[in-house]
Amino acid sequence: MIKVEHLSKQFGELTVLREVNAEIKKGEVISIIGPSGTGKSTFLRCLNLLEMPSGGRIFIDGTDILDKSADVPKLRQKMGMVFQSFNLFAHLTALENLTIGPVKLLGRSKEQAGKKAMELLKMVGLAEKAGSFPDELSGGQKQRVAIARCLAMEPEIILFDEPTSALDPTMVSEVLAVIRRLAKEGMTMAVVTHEMDFARDVSNRVFYMDEGIIYEEGPPQQIFENPQKEKTRVFINRVR
Ligand code: ADP
Ligand code: MG
């Protein structure tokens, strides 16, 4: 579904991504781990062109998204993104946060979008909060609304950038439960996370990022129990 070749990204003098090569298949759940400042967020942001890569190629379903003729809005719609900081529209209710995109960008009727939005709010356990504004919700509830909003756009893949890092510890599990459920339903996802238990149980593969590359990748058993490279080993021992 996604193929990344020789992806590089510089900010001025700073090289953040040196040579990232990766493949994400349909239905896979990829966890991306690594020390802070190693370009994990930049990598996700390059995938949906929130950052413009400095070099390399990115194919989504075989389409080169850096090609001038690529339909970038359509490609973006295929890729939902969930941020650490929720990024809900503060002046809209939970329900309206879910319906605005489908109405404005997918051409759905208000009624259709509303019906789907209620189903999604129910799925994340927040049907009774449909009329609440973001500042009336807890962090965990906000993040579940953000995930539901993302699903309302019917993405083919969801990119999560530390979806639980801004949450009180008591709220982490309710958000991870939603992501686990999506994994079970076969959603393709890439999740930057510090939740090592989650990464171990839920992902098909883990990318350890360091030195501007995917320094080591493998199934969770390899990365967590038997890392092949010294830096991976050091990191895993530190976070364990
Ligand atoms: P991570 O998510 O792994 O913590 P980031 O991708 O956020 O790492 O950042 C990698 C490096 O790139 C950091 O040194 C950060 O300061 C730098 N960086 C990220 N975004 C920008 C930007 N827009 N302008 C300049 N430097 C940036
Ligand atoms: Mg980050």
PDB file of N, CA and C in Angstrom, residues 31-88:
ATOM      1  N   SER A  31       4.435  -0.399  14.165  1.00  0.00           N
ATOM      2  CA  SER A  31       4.791   0.539  15.229  1.00  0.00           C
ATOM      3  C   SER A  31       6.138   1.144  14.898  1.00  0.00           C
ATOM      4  N   ILE A  32       6.254   2.438  15.141  1.00  0.00           N
ATOM      5  CA  ILE A  32       7.517   3.136  14.889  1.00  0.00           C
ATOM      6  C   ILE A  32       8.031   3.635  16.229  1.00  0.00           C
ATOM      7  N   ILE A  33       9.197   3.166  16.598  1.00  0.00           N
ATOM      8  CA  ILE A  33       9.773   3.524  17.890  1.00  0.00           C
ATOM      9  C   ILE A  33      11.167   4.108  17.670  1.00  0.00           C
ATOM     10  N   GLY A  34      11.703   4.684  18.739  1.00  0.00           N
ATOM     11  CA  GLY A  34      13.053   5.233  18.644  1.00  0.00           C
ATOM     12  C   GLY A  34      13.172   6.450  19.532  1.00  0.00           C
ATOM     13  N   PRO A  35      14.410   6.879  19.786  1.00  0.00           N
ATOM     14  CA  PRO A  35      14.647   8.037  20.653  1.00  0.00           C
ATOM     15  C   PRO A  35      13.971   9.283  20.084  1.00  0.00           C
ATOM     16  N   SER A  36      13.722  10.268  20.938  1.00  0.00           N
ATOM     17  CA  SER A  36      13.080  11.472  20.426  1.00  0.00           C
ATOM     18  C   SER A  36      14.075  12.272  19.589  1.00  0.00           C
ATOM     19  N   GLY A  37      13.552  12.947  18.583  1.00  0.00           N
ATOM     20  CA  GLY A  37      14.400  13.718  17.679  1.00  0.00           C
ATOM     21  C   GLY A  37      14.986  12.916  16.541  1.00  0.00           C
ATOM     22  N   THR A  38      14.557  11.662  16.377  1.00  0.00           N
ATOM     23  CA  THR A  38      15.132  10.835  15.313  1.00  0.00           C
ATOM     24  C   THR A  38      14.306  10.867  14.026  1.00  0.00           C
ATOM     25  N   GLY A  39      13.283  11.724  13.984  1.00  0.00           N
ATOM     26  CA  GLY A  39      12.579  11.905  12.717  1.00  0.00           C
ATOM     27  C   GLY A  39      11.325  11.062  12.546  1.00  0.00           C
ATOM     28  N   LYS A  40      10.797  10.529  13.638  1.00  0.00           N
ATOM     29  CA  LYS A  40       9.600   9.688  13.529  1.00  0.00           C
ATOM     30  C   LYS A  40       8.402  10.512  13.037  1.00  0.00           C
ATOM     31  N   SER A  41       8.204  11.676  13.661  1.00  0.00           N
ATOM     32  CA  SER A  41       7.092  12.540  13.231  1.00  0.00           C
ATOM     33  C   SER A  41       7.324  13.042  11.812  1.00  0.00           C
ATOM     34  N   THR A  42       8.558  13.428  11.529  1.00  0.00           N
ATOM     35  CA  THR A  42       8.871  13.922  10.188  1.00  0.00           C
ATOM     36  C   THR A  42       8.572  12.857   9.138  1.00  0.00           C
ATOM     37  N   PHE A  43       8.898  11.615   9.449  1.00  0.00           N
ATOM     38  CA  PHE A  43       8.619  10.514   8.524  1.00  0.00           C
ATOM     39  C   PHE A  43       7.118  10.431   8.248  1.00  0.00           C
ATOM     40  N   LEU A  44       6.294  10.400   9.309  1.00  0.00           N
ATOM     41  CA  LEU A  44       4.837  10.336   9.100  1.00  0.00           C
ATOM     42  C   LEU A  44       4.353  11.541   8.307  1.00  0.00           C
ATOM     43  N   ARG A  45       4.883  12.718   8.657  1.00  0.00           N
ATOM     44  CA  ARG A  45       4.415  13.943   7.996  1.00  0.00           C
ATOM     45  C   ARG A  45       4.827  13.990   6.526  1.00  0.00           C
ATOM     46  N   CYS A  46       5.945  13.347   6.190  1.00  0.00           N
ATOM     47  CA  CYS A  46       6.327  13.256   4.778  1.00  0.00           C
ATOM     48  C   CYS A  46       5.383  12.316   4.022  1.00  0.00           C
ATOM     49  N   LEU A  47       4.900  11.268   4.704  1.00  0.00           N
ATOM     50  CA  LEU A  47       4.038  10.304   4.007  1.00  0.00           C
ATOM     51  C   LEU A  47       2.774  10.956   3.482  1.00  0.00           C
ATOM     52  N   ASN A  48       2.216  11.918   4.247  1.00  0.00           N
ATOM     53  CA  ASN A  48       1.015  12.580   3.707  1.00  0.00           C
ATOM     54  C   ASN A  48       1.293  14.019   3.271  1.00  0.00           C
ATOM     55  N   LEU A  49       2.572  14.277   3.066  1.00  0.00           N
ATOM     56  CA  LEU A  49       3.026  15.553   2.494  1.00  0.00           C
ATOM     57  C   LEU A  49       2.671  16.771   3.338  1.00  0.00           C
ATOM     58  N   LEU A  50       2.515  16.560   4.650  1.00  0.00           N
ATOM     59  CA  LEU A  50       2.475  17.717   5.556  1.00  0.00           C
ATOM     60  C   LEU A  50       3.857  18.361   5.583  1.00  0.00           C
ATOM     61  N   GLU A  51       4.882  17.554   5.336  1.00  0.00           N
ATOM     62  CA  GLU A  51       6.230  18.069   5.072  1.00  0.00           C
ATOM     63  C   GLU A  51       6.605  17.626   3.666  1.00  0.00           C
ATOM     64  N   MET A  52       7.265  18.497   2.945  1.00  0.00           N
ATOM     65  CA  MET A  52       7.715  18.136   1.608  1.00  0.00           C
ATOM     66  C   MET A  52       9.064  17.421   1.732  1.00  0.00           C
ATOM     67  N   PRO A  53       9.164  16.176   1.277  1.00  0.00           N
ATOM     68  CA  PRO A  53      10.446  15.480   1.334  1.00  0.00           C
ATOM     69  C   PRO A  53      11.510  16.228   0.519  1.00  0.00           C
ATOM     70  N   SER A  54      12.776  16.085   0.936  1.00  0.00           N
ATOM     71  CA  SER A  54      13.868  16.694   0.169  1.00  0.00           C
ATOM     72  C   SER A  54      14.272  15.811  -0.997  1.00  0.00           C
ATOM     73  N   GLY A  55      14.060  14.511  -0.862  1.00  0.00           N
ATOM     74  CA  GLY A  55      14.408  13.588  -1.931  1.00  0.00           C
ATOM     75  C   GLY A  55      13.764  12.233  -1.703  1.00  0.00           C
ATOM     76  N   GLY A  56      13.802  11.407  -2.732  1.00  0.00           N
ATOM     77  CA  GLY A  56      13.250  10.063  -2.624  1.00  0.00           C
ATOM     78  C   GLY A  56      11.869   9.980  -3.239  1.00  0.00           C
ATOM     79  N   ARG A  57      11.305   8.804  -3.119  1.00  0.00           N
ATOM     80  CA  ARG A  57       9.997   8.581  -3.736  1.00  0.00           C
ATOM     81  C   ARG A  57       9.056   7.911  -2.748  1.00  0.00           C
ATOM     82  N   ILE A  58       7.777   8.257  -2.873  1.00  0.00           N
ATOM     83  CA  ILE A  58       6.745   7.660  -2.032  1.00  0.00           C
ATOM     84  C   ILE A  58       5.620   7.200  -2.952  1.00  0.00           C
ATOM     85  N   PHE A  59       5.330   5.915  -2.892  1.00  0.00           N
ATOM     86  CA  PHE A  59       4.231   5.373  -3.697  1.00  0.00           C
ATOM     87  C   PHE A  59       3.088   4.973  -2.772  1.00  0.00           C
ATOM     88  N   ILE A  60       1.890   5.421  -3.113  1.00  0.00           N
ATOM     89  CA  ILE A  60       0.693   4.985  -2.397  1.00  0.00           C
ATOM     90  C   ILE A  60      -0.170   4.241  -3.406  1.00  0.00           C
ATOM     91  N   ASP A  61      -0.450   2.989  -3.122  1.00  0.00           N
ATOM     92  CA  ASP A  61      -1.182   2.161  -4.093  1.00  0.00           C
ATOM     93  C   ASP A  61      -0.575   2.297  -5.493  1.00  0.00           C
ATOM     94  N   GLY A  62       0.730   2.331  -5.564  1.00  0.00           N
ATOM     95  CA  GLY A  62       1.404   2.365  -6.861  1.00  0.00           C
ATOM     96  C   GLY A  62       1.555   3.754  -7.479  1.00  0.00           C
ATOM     97  N   THR A  63       0.898   4.768  -6.894  1.00  0.00           N
ATOM     98  CA  THR A  63       0.998   6.120  -7.448  1.00  0.00           C
ATOM     99  C   THR A  63       2.131   6.884  -6.772  1.00  0.00           C
ATOM    100  N   ASP A  64       2.990   7.470  -7.593  1.00  0.00           N
ATOM    101  CA  ASP A  64       4.086   8.279  -7.061  1.00  0.00           C
ATOM    102  C   ASP A  64       3.521   9.627  -6.614  1.00  0.00           C
ATOM    103  N   ILE A  65       3.433   9.829  -5.298  1.00  0.00           N
ATOM    104  CA  ILE A  65       2.733  11.021  -4.801  1.00  0.00           C
ATOM    105  C   ILE A  65       3.565  12.289  -4.944  1.00  0.00           C
ATOM    106  N   LEU A  66       4.853  12.130  -5.270  1.00  0.00           N
ATOM    107  CA  LEU A  66       5.684  13.313  -5.477  1.00  0.00           C
ATOM    108  C   LEU A  66       5.709  13.731  -6.947  1.00  0.00           C
ATOM    109  N   ASP A  67       5.046  12.925  -7.762  1.00  0.00           N
ATOM    110  CA  ASP A  67       4.927  13.287  -9.170  1.00  0.00           C
ATOM    111  C   ASP A  67       4.009  14.504  -9.291  1.00  0.00           C
ATOM    112  N   LYS A  68       4.353  15.380 -10.213  1.00  0.00           N
ATOM    113  CA  LYS A  68       3.585  16.633 -10.349  1.00  0.00           C
ATOM    114  C   LYS A  68       2.114  16.403 -10.665  1.00  0.00           C
ATOM    115  N   SER A  69       1.833  15.291 -11.346  1.00  0.00           N
ATOM    116  CA  SER A  69       0.448  15.050 -11.751  1.00  0.00           C
ATOM    117  C   SER A  69      -0.383  14.370 -10.651  1.00  0.00           C
ATOM    118  N   ALA A  70       0.250  14.069  -9.489  1.00  0.00           N
ATOM    119  CA  ALA A  70      -0.483  13.353  -8.436  1.00  0.00           C
ATOM    120  C   ALA A  70      -1.598  14.227  -7.853  1.00  0.00           C
ATOM    121  N   ASP A  71      -2.711  13.570  -7.546  1.00  0.00           N
ATOM    122  CA  ASP A  71      -3.864  14.261  -6.961  1.00  0.00           C
ATOM    123  C   ASP A  71      -3.675  14.265  -5.438  1.00  0.00           C
ATOM    124  N   VAL A  72      -2.962  15.293  -4.959  1.00  0.00           N
ATOM    125  CA  VAL A  72      -2.556  15.298  -3.547  1.00  0.00           C
ATOM    126  C   VAL A  72      -3.743  15.315  -2.567  1.00  0.00           C
ATOM    127  N   PRO A  73      -4.775  16.145  -2.809  1.00  0.00           N
ATOM    128  CA  PRO A  73      -5.913  16.109  -1.880  1.00  0.00           C
ATOM    129  C   PRO A  73      -6.538  14.713  -1.766  1.00  0.00           C
ATOM    130  N   LYS A  74      -6.630  14.026  -2.894  1.00  0.00           N
ATOM    131  CA  LYS A  74      -7.222  12.689  -2.869  1.00  0.00           C
ATOM    132  C   LYS A  74      -6.327  11.711  -2.101  1.00  0.00           C
ATOM    133  N   LEU A  75      -5.019  11.837  -2.309  1.00  0.00           N
ATOM    134  CA  LEU A  75      -4.088  10.962  -1.601  1.00  0.00           C
ATOM    135  C   LEU A  75      -4.135  11.221  -0.106  1.00  0.00           C
ATOM    136  N   ARG A  76      -4.239  12.489   0.259  1.00  0.00           N
ATOM    137  CA  ARG A  76      -4.338  12.847   1.675  1.00  0.00           C
ATOM    138  C   ARG A  76      -5.581  12.240   2.302  1.00  0.00           C
ATOM    139  N   GLN A  77      -6.658  12.242   1.525  1.00  0.00           N
ATOM    140  CA  GLN A  77      -7.911  11.711   2.060  1.00  0.00           C
ATOM    141  C   GLN A  77      -7.790  10.207   2.350  1.00  0.00           C
ATOM    142  N   LYS A  78      -6.968   9.534   1.571  1.00  0.00           N
ATOM    143  CA  LYS A  78      -6.749   8.104   1.810  1.00  0.00           C
ATOM    144  C   LYS A  78      -6.016   7.851   3.120  1.00  0.00           C
ATOM    145  N   MET A  79      -5.299   8.884   3.582  1.00  0.00           N
ATOM    146  CA  MET A  79      -4.445   8.725   4.762  1.00  0.00           C
ATOM    147  C   MET A  79      -4.922   9.606   5.892  1.00  0.00           C
ATOM    148  N   GLY A  80      -5.545   9.006   6.884  1.00  0.00           N
ATOM    149  CA  GLY A  80      -5.947   9.779   8.060  1.00  0.00           C
ATOM    150  C   GLY A  80      -4.746  10.007   8.952  1.00  0.00           C
ATOM    151  N   MET A  81      -4.790  11.089   9.724  1.00  0.00           N
ATOM    152  CA  MET A  81      -3.693  11.311  10.669  1.00  0.00           C
ATOM    153  C   MET A  81      -4.273  11.686  12.028  1.00  0.00           C
ATOM    154  N   VAL A  82      -3.737  11.078  13.065  1.00  0.00           N
ATOM    155  CA  VAL A  82      -4.153  11.377  14.433  1.00  0.00           C
ATOM    156  C   VAL A  82      -2.927  11.881  15.182  1.00  0.00           C
ATOM    157  N   PHE A  83      -3.066  13.049  15.793  1.00  0.00           N
ATOM    158  CA  PHE A  83      -1.930  13.722  16.421  1.00  0.00           C
ATOM    159  C   PHE A  83      -1.966  13.556  17.941  1.00  0.00           C
ATOM    160  N   GLN A  84      -0.822  13.749  18.528  1.00  0.00           N
ATOM    161  CA  GLN A  84      -0.704  13.763  19.991  1.00  0.00           C
ATOM    162  C   GLN A  84      -1.667  14.780  20.608  1.00  0.00           C
ATOM    163  N   SER A  85      -1.801  15.935  19.933  1.00  0.00           N
ATOM    164  CA  SER A  85      -2.554  17.052  20.511  1.00  0.00           C
ATOM    165  C   SER A  85      -4.005  17.140  20.028  1.00  0.00           C
ATOM    166  N   PHE A  86      -4.537  16.031  19.520  1.00  0.00           N
ATOM    167  CA  PHE A  86      -5.951  15.885  19.121  1.00  0.00           C
ATOM    168  C   PHE A  86      -6.348  16.748  17.918  1.00  0.00           C
ATOM    169  N   ASN A  87      -6.050  18.063  17.984  1.00  0.00           N
ATOM    170  CA  ASN A  87      -6.386  18.971  16.867  1.00  0.00           C
ATOM    171  C   ASN A  87      -7.865  18.953  16.481  1.00  0.00           C
ATOM    172  N   LEU A  88      -8.754  18.862  17.473  1.00  0.00           N
ATOM    173  CA  LEU A  88     -10.189  18.972  17.160  1.00  0.00           C
ATOM    174  C   LEU A  88     -10.539  20.428  16.891  1.00  0.00           C
TER     175      LEU A  88
END
